[in-house]
Tab-separated table of C-alpha atoms and ligand atoms in Angstrom:
chain	number	residue	atom	x	y	z
G	1	MET	CA	-40.707	-29.031	-142.548
G	2	ALA	CA	-39.533	-25.463	-141.256
G	3	TYR	CA	-42.074	-23.247	-139.769
G	4	ASP	CA	-43.242	-20.588	-142.319
G	5	PRO	CA	-42.923	-17.220	-140.560
G	6	ASN	CA	-45.374	-15.668	-143.261
G	7	ASN	CA	-48.268	-17.896	-142.623
G	8	ILE	CA	-51.468	-16.093	-141.858
G	9	PHE	CA	-51.563	-16.560	-138.091
G	10	ALA	CA	-47.965	-15.362	-137.820
G	11	ARG	CA	-49.012	-12.273	-139.629
G	12	ILE	CA	-51.937	-11.820	-137.257
G	13	LEU	CA	-49.581	-12.170	-134.264
G	14	ARG	CA	-47.261	-9.452	-135.944
G	15	GLY	CA	-50.493	-7.146	-136.279
G	16	GLU	CA	-49.940	-7.174	-140.121
G	17	ILE	CA	-53.532	-8.679	-140.495
G	18	PRO	CA	-56.419	-7.614	-138.457
G	19	CYS	CA	-58.475	-10.071	-136.183
G	20	LYS	CA	-61.329	-9.961	-133.913
G	21	LYS	CA	-59.555	-10.427	-130.722
G	22	GLU	CA	-61.127	-12.248	-127.783
G	23	TYR	CA	-58.249	-12.625	-125.413
G	24	GLU	CA	-54.392	-12.074	-125.190
G	25	ASP	CA	-51.661	-12.724	-122.720
G	26	ASP	CA	-47.907	-13.301	-122.631
G	27	PHE	CA	-48.409	-16.759	-124.139
G	28	ALA	CA	-51.410	-16.837	-126.369
G	29	LEU	CA	-53.727	-14.790	-128.440
G	30	ALA	CA	-57.414	-15.790	-129.029
G	31	PHE	CA	-59.465	-14.516	-131.970
G	32	HIS	CA	-62.763	-15.291	-133.726
G	33	ASP	CA	-62.607	-17.664	-136.841
G	34	ILE	CA	-63.248	-15.735	-140.063
G	35	ASN	CA	-65.405	-18.637	-141.167
G	36	PRO	CA	-67.245	-19.907	-138.079
G	37	GLN	CA	-68.614	-23.347	-137.933
G	38	ALA	CA	-70.713	-22.839	-134.733
G	39	PRO	CA	-72.160	-19.874	-133.016
G	40	VAL	CA	-68.954	-19.649	-130.975
G	41	HIS	CA	-65.831	-20.390	-132.804
G	42	VAL	CA	-62.589	-19.007	-131.533
G	43	LEU	CA	-58.905	-19.934	-132.323
G	44	VAL	CA	-56.361	-19.917	-129.529
G	45	ILE	CA	-52.814	-19.745	-130.766
G	46	PRO	CA	-49.383	-19.650	-128.963
G	47	LYS	CA	-47.224	-16.700	-129.421
G	48	GLY	CA	-44.295	-18.673	-130.326
G	49	ALA	CA	-43.451	-20.117	-133.799
G	50	TYR	CA	-44.831	-23.649	-133.672
G	51	GLU	CA	-46.258	-25.486	-136.734
G	52	ASN	CA	-48.769	-27.731	-134.933
G	53	MET	CA	-49.390	-29.766	-131.853
G	54	THR	CA	-46.453	-32.210	-132.545
G	55	ASP	CA	-43.924	-29.452	-133.010
G	56	PHE	CA	-45.284	-27.567	-129.911
G	57	ALA	CA	-45.143	-30.756	-127.687
G	58	GLU	CA	-41.494	-31.273	-128.799
G	59	ARG	CA	-40.084	-27.836	-128.645
G	60	ALA	CA	-42.222	-25.480	-126.425
G	61	SER	CA	-41.230	-24.829	-122.783
G	62	ASP	CA	-43.355	-26.116	-119.925
G	63	SER	CA	-44.515	-22.453	-119.537
G	64	GLU	CA	-45.494	-22.019	-122.939
G	65	ILE	CA	-47.440	-25.298	-122.833
G	66	GLY	CA	-49.225	-24.510	-119.667
G	67	GLY	CA	-49.750	-20.896	-120.771
G	68	LEU	CA	-51.645	-22.024	-123.922
G	69	PHE	CA	-53.907	-24.497	-122.151
G	70	ARG	CA	-54.633	-21.920	-119.290
G	71	ALA	CA	-55.598	-19.417	-122.139
G	72	VAL	CA	-57.944	-21.953	-123.569
G	73	ARG	CA	-59.562	-22.272	-120.132
G	74	LYS	CA	-59.915	-18.565	-119.682
G	75	VAL	CA	-61.318	-18.038	-123.141
G	76	SER	CA	-63.880	-20.746	-122.698
G	77	ALA	CA	-65.055	-19.158	-119.475
G	78	GLN	CA	-65.107	-15.690	-121.148
G	79	LEU	CA	-67.162	-17.072	-123.978
G	80	GLY	CA	-69.619	-18.616	-121.568
G	81	VAL	CA	-69.182	-22.128	-123.178
G	82	ASP	CA	-67.517	-23.769	-120.193
G	83	GLY	CA	-70.888	-24.412	-118.553
G	84	PRO	CA	-72.800	-25.859	-121.539
G	85	GLY	CA	-69.781	-27.386	-123.064
G	86	TYR	CA	-67.658	-27.059	-126.137
G	87	ARG	CA	-65.191	-28.796	-128.293
G	88	MET	CA	-61.461	-28.350	-128.747
G	89	ILE	CA	-60.035	-29.319	-132.272
G	90	ALA	CA	-56.374	-29.194	-133.108
G	91	ASN	CA	-55.683	-30.350	-136.668
G	92	ILE	CA	-52.408	-31.883	-137.528
G	93	GLY	CA	-51.296	-32.812	-141.095
G	94	ASP	CA	-52.899	-33.715	-144.348
G	95	ASP	CA	-55.588	-36.205	-143.243
G	96	SER	CA	-56.861	-33.641	-140.773
G	97	GLY	CA	-57.442	-31.030	-143.468
G	98	SER	CA	-55.319	-28.420	-141.625
G	99	GLU	CA	-54.956	-25.280	-143.586
G	100	VAL	CA	-52.723	-22.929	-141.513
G	101	PRO	CA	-49.262	-24.085	-140.357
G	102	HIS	CA	-49.269	-22.207	-136.972
G	103	LEU	CA	-50.795	-24.322	-134.012
G	104	HIS	CA	-54.291	-23.330	-133.340
G	105	ILE	CA	-56.883	-24.839	-130.924
G	106	HIS	CA	-60.382	-24.418	-132.221
G	107	ILE	CA	-62.951	-23.689	-129.462
G	108	CYS	CA	-66.415	-24.488	-130.891
G	109	GLY	CA	-69.615	-24.275	-129.042
G	110	GLY	CA	-72.910	-22.425	-128.472
G	111	ARG	CA	-75.123	-25.322	-129.907
G	112	LYS	CA	-75.310	-29.097	-129.762
G	113	LEU	CA	-72.313	-30.045	-131.857
G	114	GLY	CA	-73.371	-33.563	-132.840
G	115	ARG	CA	-71.128	-36.313	-133.902
G	116	MET	CA	-67.408	-35.875	-133.113
G	117	ILE	CA	-66.357	-36.816	-136.641
G	118	PRO	CA	-68.972	-36.229	-139.462
G	119	GLN	CA	-69.179	-39.434	-141.634
G	120	ASP	CA	-69.126	-38.509	-145.407
I	201	5GP	P1	-57.395	-25.539	-139.868
I	201	5GP	O1	-58.129	-26.226	-140.884
I	201	5GP	O2	-55.977	-25.219	-140.209
I	201	5GP	O3	-57.494	-26.308	-138.501
I	201	5GP	O4	-58.089	-24.154	-139.375
I	201	5GP	C1	-57.732	-22.969	-139.952
I	201	5GP	C2	-58.859	-22.091	-139.602
I	201	5GP	O5	-58.493	-20.722	-139.680
I	201	5GP	C3	-60.168	-22.204	-140.494
I	201	5GP	O6	-61.311	-22.457	-139.526
I	201	5GP	C4	-60.333	-20.838	-141.151
I	201	5GP	O7	-61.639	-20.330	-141.245
I	201	5GP	C5	-59.544	-19.894	-140.173
I	201	5GP	N1	-58.774	-18.731	-140.795
I	201	5GP	C6	-58.189	-18.765	-142.066
I	201	5GP	N2	-57.719	-17.515	-142.262
I	201	5GP	C7	-58.144	-16.767	-141.318
I	201	5GP	C8	-58.060	-15.255	-141.079
I	201	5GP	O8	-57.372	-14.636	-141.926
I	201	5GP	N3	-58.583	-14.855	-140.060
I	201	5GP	C9	-59.179	-15.663	-139.132
I	201	5GP	N4	-59.708	-14.999	-138.096
I	201	5GP	N5	-59.400	-16.859	-139.341
I	201	5GP	C10	-58.937	-17.437	-140.475
């Protein structure tokens, strides 16, 4: 499936839709989730057009890949969750329930997060 340049995070990257920005550099933008699932819930996205982690791992340069993960590290420190701990989530495909087709890494923390995958 081709990358959809009009997905909501592409529009945030272009400045067409506002976001509560937490961090930005040449490789990544981090902003607070509009519907937080934890006291800290921030999304870190690459600036390039990648649908998900599979697409990113296949097509992104080593600099882009390193840049995204270094941004996650910086954001976790900036948010103060690197000490107490946090969870990274990257949903891929239908079974994950992924909603937005631009790679995003959720950083969730600020409380005990419980089971890794809720049983329902
Ligand atoms: P996914 O389910 O694709 O892994 O996660 C998508 C996330 O994007 C959800 O947690 C949802 O709340 C968040 N989200 C969707 N639309 C917007 C938006 O317009 N702004 C922000 N900041 N977050 C959004």
